Every structure is written in structure tokens, then in C-alpha cells.
Coordinates of N, CA and C in Angstrom, one line a residue:
M1 N 0.8 -1.2 0.0 CA 0.0 0.0 0.0 C 0.9 1.2 0.0
S2 N 0.6 2.2 -0.8 CA 1.4 3.4 -0.9 C 0.7 4.5 0.0
A3 N 1.6 5.3 0.6 CA 1.1 6.4 1.5 C 0.6 7.5 0.6
E4 N -0.2 8.3 1.3 CA -0.7 9.5 0.6 C 0.2 10.7 0.9
N5 N 0.4 11.6 0.0 CA 1.3 12.6 0.2 C 0.8 13.8 1.0
G6 N -0.5 13.8 1.3 CA -1.1 14.8 2.2 C -1.4 16.1 1.5
K7 N -0.8 16.5 0.4 CA -1.1 17.8 -0.2 C -2.3 17.6 -1.2
T8 N -2.2 16.6 -2.0 CA -3.3 16.4 -3.0 C -4.2 15.3 -2.7
G9 N -3.8 14.4 -1.7 CA -4.6 13.2 -1.4 C -4.4 12.1 -2.4
S10 N -3.4 12.3 -3.3 CA -3.1 11.2 -4.3 C -2.0 10.4 -3.8
P11 N -1.9 9.1 -4.2 CA -0.8 8.2 -3.7 C 0.5 8.7 -4.2
D12 N 1.6 8.5 -3.4 CA 2.9 8.8 -3.9 C 3.3 8.0 -5.1
T13 N 3.6 8.6 -6.2 CA 4.1 7.9 -7.3 C 5.5 8.5 -7.7
P14 N 6.4 7.7 -8.0 CA 7.7 8.3 -8.4 C 7.6 9.1 -9.7
A15 N 8.2 10.3 -9.6 CA 8.2 11.2 -10.8 C 9.1 10.6 -11.9
G16 N 8.8 11.0 -13.1 CA 9.7 10.5 -14.2 C 9.0 9.5 -15.0
P17 N 9.8 8.9 -15.9 CA 9.2 7.9 -16.8 C 8.7 6.6 -16.1
R18 N 7.7 6.1 -16.6 CA 7.1 4.8 -16.1 C 7.4 3.7 -17.0
P19 N 7.6 2.5 -16.4 CA 7.9 1.3 -17.2 C 6.7 0.9 -18.1
E20 N 7.1 0.5 -19.3 CA 6.1 0.0 -20.2 C 5.6 -1.4 -19.8
P21 N 4.3 -1.7 -19.7 CA 3.9 -3.0 -19.3 C 4.1 -4.0 -20.4
L22 N 4.5 -5.2 -20.0 CA 4.6 -6.3 -21.0 C 3.3 -7.2 -21.0
R23 N 3.0 -7.8 -22.1 CA 1.8 -8.6 -22.2 C 2.0 -9.8 -21.2
F24 N 1.0 -10.1 -20.4 CA 0.9 -11.1 -19.4 C 1.6 -10.8 -18.1
Y25 N 2.5 -9.8 -18.1 CA 3.4 -9.5 -17.0 C 3.0 -8.1 -16.4
G26 N 2.5 -7.2 -17.1 CA 2.3 -5.9 -16.6 C 3.6 -5.2 -16.4
T27 N 3.8 -4.6 -15.2 CA 5.0 -4.0 -14.8 C 5.8 -4.8 -13.8
T28 N 5.4 -6.1 -13.6 CA 6.0 -6.9 -12.6 C 7.5 -7.2 -13.0
W29 N 7.8 -7.0 -14.2 CA 9.2 -7.3 -14.7 C 10.2 -6.4 -14.1
V30 N 9.8 -5.2 -13.6 CA 10.7 -4.2 -13.1 C 11.4 -4.7 -11.9
H31 N 10.6 -5.1 -10.9 CA 11.2 -5.6 -9.6 C 11.0 -7.1 -9.4
H32 N 10.5 -7.8 -10.4 CA 10.3 -9.2 -10.3 C 9.4 -9.6 -9.0
D33 N 8.3 -8.8 -8.9 CA 7.4 -9.0 -7.8 C 6.0 -9.4 -8.3
N34 N 5.1 -9.6 -7.3 CA 3.7 -9.8 -7.6 C 3.5 -11.0 -8.5
G35 N 4.1 -12.1 -8.2 CA 3.9 -13.3 -9.0 C 4.6 -13.4 -10.3
Y36 N 5.7 -12.7 -10.5 CA 6.5 -12.7 -11.7 C 7.0 -14.1 -12.0
T37 N 7.6 -14.8 -11.1 CA 8.1 -16.1 -11.3 C 7.0 -17.1 -11.6
A38 N 5.9 -17.1 -11.0 CA 4.8 -17.9 -11.2 C 4.2 -17.7 -12.7
R39 N 4.2 -16.4 -13.1 CA 3.7 -16.1 -14.4 C 4.7 -16.7 -15.4
R40 N 6.0 -16.5 -15.2 CA 6.9 -17.1 -16.1 C 6.8 -18.6 -16.3
I41 N 6.6 -19.3 -15.2 CA 6.5 -20.7 -15.2 C 5.2 -21.1 -15.9
G42 N 4.1 -20.4 -15.6 CA 2.8 -20.7 -16.2 C 2.8 -20.4 -17.7
L43 N 3.5 -19.3 -18.1 CA 3.5 -19.0 -19.5 C 4.4 -19.9 -20.3
A44 N 5.5 -20.4 -19.7 CA 6.4 -21.3 -20.3 C 5.7 -22.7 -20.6
V45 N 5.0 -23.1 -19.6 CA 4.2 -24.4 -19.7 C 3.1 -24.2 -20.7
G46 N 2.4 -23.1 -20.7 CA 1.3 -22.8 -21.6 C 1.7 -22.7 -23.0
S47 N 2.9 -22.0 -23.3 CA 3.3 -21.9 -24.7 C 3.8 -23.2 -25.2
L48 N 4.5 -24.0 -24.4 CA 4.9 -25.3 -24.8 C 3.7 -26.2 -25.1
A49 N 2.7 -26.2 -24.2 CA 1.5 -27.0 -24.4 C 0.7 -26.5 -25.7
A50 N 0.7 -25.2 -25.9 CA 0.1 -24.7 -27.2 C 0.8 -25.1 -28.4
A51 N 2.2 -25.2 -28.3 CA 3.0 -25.6 -29.5 C 2.8 -27.1 -29.7
A52 N 2.7 -27.9 -28.6 CA 2.4 -29.3 -28.8 C 1.0 -29.6 -29.4
A53 N 0.0 -28.8 -28.9 CA -1.3 -28.9 -29.5 C -1.4 -28.5 -30.9
A54 N -0.6 -27.5 -31.3 CA -0.6 -27.1 -32.7 C 0.1 -28.1 -33.6
C55 N 1.1 -28.8 -33.1 CA 1.7 -29.8 -33.8 C 0.8 -31.0 -34.0
F56 N 0.0 -31.3 -33.0 CA -1.0 -32.3 -33.1 C -2.1 -32.0 -34.2
V57 N -2.5 -30.8 -34.2 CA -3.5 -30.3 -35.2 C -2.9 -30.4 -36.6
L58 N -1.6 -30.0 -36.7 CA -0.9 -30.1 -38.0 C -0.8 -31.6 -38.5
R59 N -0.5 -32.4 -37.5 CA -0.4 -33.9 -37.9 C -1.8 -34.4 -38.4
I60 N -2.9 -34.0 -37.7 CA -4.2 -34.4 -38.2 C -4.5 -33.9 -39.6
A61 N -4.0 -32.6 -39.9 CA -4.2 -32.0 -41.2 C -3.4 -32.8 -42.2
Y62 N -2.2 -33.2 -41.9 CA -1.3 -34.0 -42.8 C -2.0 -35.4 -43.0
Q63 N -2.5 -36.0 -42.0 CA -3.2 -37.3 -42.2 C -4.4 -37.1 -43.1
G64 N -5.1 -36.0 -43.0 CA -6.2 -35.7 -43.9 C -5.7 -35.7 -45.3
L65 N -4.6 -35.1 -45.6 CA -4.1 -35.0 -46.9 C -3.7 -36.4 -47.4
Q66 N -3.1 -37.2 -46.6 CA -2.8 -38.6 -46.9 C -4.0 -39.4 -47.3
I67 N -5.1 -39.2 -46.5 CA -6.3 -39.9 -46.7 C -6.9 -39.5 -48.1
A68 N -6.8 -38.2 -48.4 CA -7.4 -37.7 -49.6 C -6.6 -38.1 -50.8
D69 N -5.4 -38.7 -50.6 CA -4.5 -39.2 -51.6 C -4.3 -38.2 -52.7
I70 N -3.8 -37.0 -52.3 CA -3.6 -35.9 -53.3 C -2.2 -36.0 -53.9
G71 N -1.4 -36.9 -53.4 CA 0.0 -37.1 -54.0 C 1.0 -36.7 -53.0
S72 N 2.2 -37.3 -53.2 CA 3.3 -37.1 -52.3 C 3.9 -35.7 -52.5
F73 N 3.8 -35.1 -53.7 CA 4.4 -33.8 -53.9 C 3.7 -32.7 -53.0
V74 N 2.4 -32.7 -53.0 CA 1.6 -31.8 -52.2 C 1.9 -32.0 -50.7
S75 N 2.0 -33.2 -50.3 CA 2.3 -33.6 -48.9 C 3.7 -33.1 -48.5
L76 N 4.6 -33.3 -49.3 CA 6.0 -32.8 -49.1 C 6.0 -31.3 -49.1
L77 N 5.3 -30.7 -50.0 CA 5.2 -29.2 -50.1 C 4.6 -28.6 -48.8
M78 N 3.6 -29.3 -48.2 CA 3.0 -28.8 -47.0 C 4.0 -28.9 -45.8
I79 N 4.8 -30.0 -45.7 CA 5.7 -30.2 -44.7 C 6.8 -29.1 -44.8
V80 N 7.4 -28.9 -46.0 CA 8.4 -28.0 -46.2 C 7.9 -26.5 -45.9
M81 N 6.7 -26.2 -46.3 CA 6.2 -24.9 -46.1 C 6.0 -24.6 -44.6
F82 N 5.5 -25.5 -43.8 CA 5.3 -25.3 -42.4 C 6.7 -25.3 -41.7
A83 N 7.6 -26.1 -42.1 CA 9.0 -26.1 -41.5 C 9.7 -24.8 -41.8
I84 N 9.7 -24.3 -43.0 CA 10.3 -23.0 -43.3 C 9.7 -21.8 -42.6
C85 N 8.3 -21.8 -42.7 CA 7.6 -20.7 -42.1 C 7.8 -20.7 -40.5
S86 N 7.8 -21.9 -39.9 CA 8.1 -22.0 -38.5 C 9.5 -21.5 -38.1
A87 N 10.5 -21.9 -38.9 CA 11.8 -21.4 -38.7 C 11.9 -19.9 -38.8
L88 N 11.3 -19.4 -39.9 CA 11.4 -17.9 -40.0 C 10.6 -17.2 -38.9
A89 N 9.5 -17.7 -38.5 CA 8.7 -17.1 -37.4 C 9.5 -17.2 -36.1
F90 N 10.2 -18.3 -35.9 CA 11.0 -18.4 -34.7 C 12.0 -17.3 -34.7
R91 N 12.8 -17.2 -35.8 CA 13.8 -16.2 -35.9 C 13.3 -14.8 -35.7
H92 N 12.2 -14.5 -36.4 CA 11.6 -13.1 -36.3 C 11.1 -12.8 -34.9
T93 N 10.4 -13.8 -34.2 CA 9.9 -13.6 -32.9 C 11.1 -13.4 -31.9
W94 N 12.1 -14.3 -32.1 CA 13.3 -14.2 -31.2 C 14.0 -12.8 -31.3
S95 N 14.1 -12.4 -32.5 CA 14.8 -11.1 -32.7 C 14.0 -9.9 -32.2
A96 N 12.6 -10.1 -32.2 CA 11.7 -9.0 -31.8 C 11.8 -8.8 -30.3
F97 N 12.3 -9.8 -29.5 CA 12.5 -9.7 -28.1 C 13.7 -8.8 -27.8
G98 N 14.6 -8.6 -28.7 CA 15.8 -7.8 -28.5 C 15.8 -6.4 -29.1
T99 N 15.0 -6.2 -30.1 CA 14.9 -4.9 -30.8 C 13.5 -4.7 -31.2
R100 N 13.1 -3.5 -31.3 CA 11.7 -3.1 -31.7 C 11.6 -3.4 -33.2
P101 N 10.6 -4.3 -33.5 CA 10.4 -4.6 -35.0 C 9.8 -3.4 -35.7
D102 N 10.2 -3.3 -37.0 CA 9.7 -2.3 -37.9 C 8.2 -2.6 -38.2
P103 N 7.3 -1.7 -37.9 CA 5.8 -1.9 -38.1 C 5.5 -2.3 -39.5
D104 N 6.1 -1.7 -40.5 CA 5.8 -2.1 -41.9 C 6.2 -3.5 -42.2
R105 N 7.4 -3.9 -41.8 CA 7.9 -5.3 -42.0 C 7.0 -6.2 -41.2
Q106 N 6.6 -5.9 -40.0 CA 5.8 -6.7 -39.2 C 4.4 -7.0 -39.9
S107 N 3.8 -6.0 -40.5 CA 2.6 -6.2 -41.2 C 2.7 -7.0 -42.5
S108 N 3.9 -6.9 -43.1 CA 4.1 -7.6 -44.3 C 4.4 -9.1 -44.0
L109 N 4.9 -9.4 -42.8 CA 5.2 -10.8 -42.4 C 4.0 -11.4 -41.7
R110 N 2.9 -10.8 -41.6 CA 1.8 -11.3 -40.8 C 1.3 -12.7 -41.3
G111 N 1.3 -12.9 -42.6 CA 0.8 -14.2 -43.1 C 1.9 -15.3 -42.8
L112 N 3.1 -15.0 -43.0 CA 4.2 -15.9 -42.7 C 4.2 -16.3 -41.2
L113 N 4.0 -15.3 -40.3 CA 4.0 -15.6 -38.9 C 2.7 -16.4 -38.5
A114 N 1.6 -16.2 -39.3 CA 0.4 -17.0 -39.0 C 0.6 -18.4 -39.4
I115 N 1.3 -18.7 -40.5 CA 1.6 -20.1 -40.9 C 2.6 -20.7 -40.0
G116 N 3.6 -19.9 -39.6 CA 4.7 -20.5 -38.8 C 4.5 -20.3 -37.3
F117 N 3.2 -20.3 -36.8 CA 2.9 -20.0 -35.4 C 3.6 -20.9 -34.5
V118 N 3.9 -22.1 -34.9 CA 4.6 -23.1 -34.0 C 6.0 -22.5 -33.6
G119 N 6.6 -21.9 -34.6 CA 7.9 -21.3 -34.3 C 7.9 -20.2 -33.4
S120 N 6.8 -19.4 -33.5 CA 6.6 -18.2 -32.6 C 6.4 -18.7 -31.2
L121 N 5.6 -19.8 -31.0 CA 5.3 -20.3 -29.7 C 6.5 -20.9 -29.1
L122 N 7.3 -21.6 -29.9 CA 8.6 -22.1 -29.3 C 9.6 -21.0 -28.9
A123 N 9.6 -20.0 -29.7 CA 10.5 -18.8 -29.4 C 10.1 -18.2 -28.1
Y124 N 8.8 -18.1 -27.9 CA 8.2 -17.6 -26.6 C 8.6 -18.5 -25.5
F125 N 8.4 -19.8 -25.7 CA 8.8 -20.7 -24.6 C 10.2 -20.6 -24.2
F126 N 11.1 -20.6 -25.2 CA 12.6 -20.6 -24.8 C 13.0 -19.3 -24.2
R127 N 12.4 -18.2 -24.6 CA 12.7 -16.9 -24.0 C 12.2 -16.8 -22.6
T128 N 11.0 -17.4 -22.4 CA 10.4 -17.4 -21.0 C 11.2 -18.2 -20.0
L129 N 12.1 -19.1 -20.5 CA 12.9 -19.9 -19.6 C 14.0 -19.0 -18.9
T130 N 14.4 -17.9 -19.6 CA 15.4 -17.0 -19.0 C 14.9 -15.7 -18.5
E131 N 13.8 -15.1 -19.1 CA 13.3 -13.9 -18.7 C 11.9 -13.7 -19.3
A132 N 11.2 -12.6 -18.9 CA 9.9 -12.3 -19.6 C 10.3 -11.9 -21.0
P133 N 9.6 -12.4 -22.0 CA 9.9 -12.0 -23.4 C 9.8 -10.5 -23.6
G134 N 10.9 -9.9 -24.0 CA 11.0 -8.5 -24.2 C 11.5 -7.7 -23.0
E135 N 11.8 -8.4 -21.9 CA 12.2 -7.8 -20.6 C 13.5 -7.0 -20.8
K136 N 14.5 -7.6 -21.4 CA 15.8 -7.0 -21.6 C 15.7 -5.7 -22.4
L137 N 14.9 -5.7 -23.5 CA 14.7 -4.5 -24.3 C 14.0 -3.4 -23.5
H138 N 13.0 -3.8 -22.8 CA 12.2 -2.8 -22.0 C 13.0 -2.3 -20.9
R139 N 13.8 -3.1 -20.2 CA 14.6 -2.7 -19.1 C 15.7 -1.7 -19.6
A140 N 16.3 -2.0 -20.7 CA 17.3 -1.0 -21.2 C 16.7 0.3 -21.6
E141 N 15.5 0.3 -22.2 CA 14.8 1.5 -22.5 C 14.4 2.3 -21.3
Y142 N 13.9 1.6 -20.3 CA 13.4 2.2 -19.1 C 14.6 2.8 -18.3
E143 N 15.7 2.1 -18.2 CA 16.8 2.6 -17.5 C 17.4 3.8 -18.2
K144 N 17.5 3.8 -19.5 CA 17.9 4.9 -20.2 C 17.0 6.2 -20.0
A145 N 15.7 5.9 -20.0 CA 14.8 7.0 -19.8 C 14.9 7.6 -18.4
R146 N 15.2 6.7 -17.4 CA 15.4 7.1 -16.0 C 16.6 8.0 -15.9
E147 N 17.7 7.5 -16.5 CA 19.0 8.3 -16.5 C 18.8 9.6 -17.1
E148 N 18.2 9.7 -18.2 CA 17.9 11.0 -18.9 C 17.1 11.9 -18.0
Y149 N 16.1 11.3 -17.4 CA 15.2 12.1 -16.5 C 16.0 12.6 -15.3
E150 N 16.9 11.8 -14.7 CA 17.7 12.2 -13.6 C 18.6 13.4 -14.0
K151 N 19.2 13.3 -15.2 CA 20.1 14.3 -15.7 C 19.3 15.6 -15.8
R152 N 18.2 15.6 -16.4 CA 17.4 16.8 -16.6 C 16.9 17.4 -15.3
T153 N 16.5 16.6 -14.3 CA 16.0 17.2 -13.0 C 17.2 17.7 -12.2
T154 N 18.3 17.1 -12.2 CA 19.4 17.5 -11.4 C 20.0 18.8 -11.9
R155 N 20.0 19.0 -13.2 CA 20.5 20.2 -13.8 C 19.6 21.4 -13.5
R156 N 18.3 21.2 -13.3 CA 17.4 22.3 -13.1 C 17.1 22.5 -11.6
S157 N 17.7 21.8 -10.7 CA 17.4 21.9 -9.3 C 17.9 23.3 -8.8
G158 N 17.2 23.8 -7.8 CA 17.5 25.0 -7.2 C 16.7 26.2 -7.7
N159 N 16.8 27.3 -7.0 CA 16.1 28.5 -7.5 C 17.0 29.3 -8.3
P160 N 16.7 29.6 -9.6 CA 17.6 30.3 -10.4 C 17.8 31.8 -10.0
S161 N 16.8 32.4 -9.3 CA 16.9 33.8 -8.8 C 17.9 34.0 -7.7
K162 N 18.3 32.9 -7.0 CA 19.2 33.0 -5.9 C 20.7 32.8 -6.4
K163 N 20.9 32.5 -7.6 CA 22.2 32.3 -8.1 C 23.0 33.6 -8.1
R164 N 24.3 33.5 -7.9 CA 25.2 34.7 -7.9 C 25.5 35.0 -9.4
R165 N 25.5 36.3 -9.6 CA 25.8 36.7 -11.0 C 27.4 36.8 -11.1
R166 N 27.9 36.4 -12.2 CA 29.3 36.5 -12.5 C 29.6 37.9 -12.9
R167 N 30.7 38.4 -12.5 CA 31.1 39.8 -12.9 C 32.3 39.8 -13.8

């Protein structure tokens, strides 16, 4: 519980930049509190279970193609397509945790990422084993913003009318 500051009746909140919330984590990534570890464990298990379920659904789709007897070329093409799209989606998702993705490129890759969703789920799983996905990027941006804020506020501290004039 935060204390009230007495002047305005509003809770004390630190001045300056605020951390950007992460999906599923909110701002718990800043101090690793309020169930951060439990969320990481739960999301790791959930993303791995979702990837396993997705592979099961893809297997059923592949068996449907075999039953339809459409030929080995189309079956091979489907396997190669999902493998390549999953690998590209894994790489793209993994790199998006370290740098902000370009919005135009992100929208142009939307179809590929939808087809390779298994790769995205696996990238999320592996990143969740070490940190909240995107935590490193957000922490660096937040710390940089805090440093810049501290520089600005310390430079402006004091009453400028009380400064001595140079002669």
C-alpha cells in the first residue's frame, strides 16, 4: 500500500518515466514481484502446451491429406512450407524480443507468422525460460529514460533567482 502525500490526497508515485507493461506481466518485470516467477512458469508451460497442441493439429491435417490421396508432392510441399515458415517465425519472434520490430515489416510478415505460429510459440517458450519475453529490451529503454530524467532534473534543481551573478 502506498502512502498519501497529504497535499493532494493522491498516492505517492515516483516522478519521471514509467515502465512500459509487458503482455501477461504488466510491470512486474521491473522488480520481479507480484507473482512474476509464477507467471513465467505458467506461460512457459502454456506456450509449450500450445505448441504441442498445434503440432497435433498439423499432424491431423497432414493425415487428412494422406487420406485424400492428393499425392506425395503436395504432402511434401506442406511439410516444407510449415517447416520453413516456423523457422522464419521463430527467428523473427526471437529477434523481436531484443529490438523493436519495424511496423511495416511486421505487417508484411503477418501471413508468414500466422503459418509459422509453432515457431513463434517455441521462441516464446525458450525466451520465457530465461526472462519475460522482451524484458531485456524494455529494461534497457526504461533505465535509459530514468537516467535522462535524472540528468534533466538535477540540472534544473535550485532556485535560479538566488544564483550569484558573475562579474
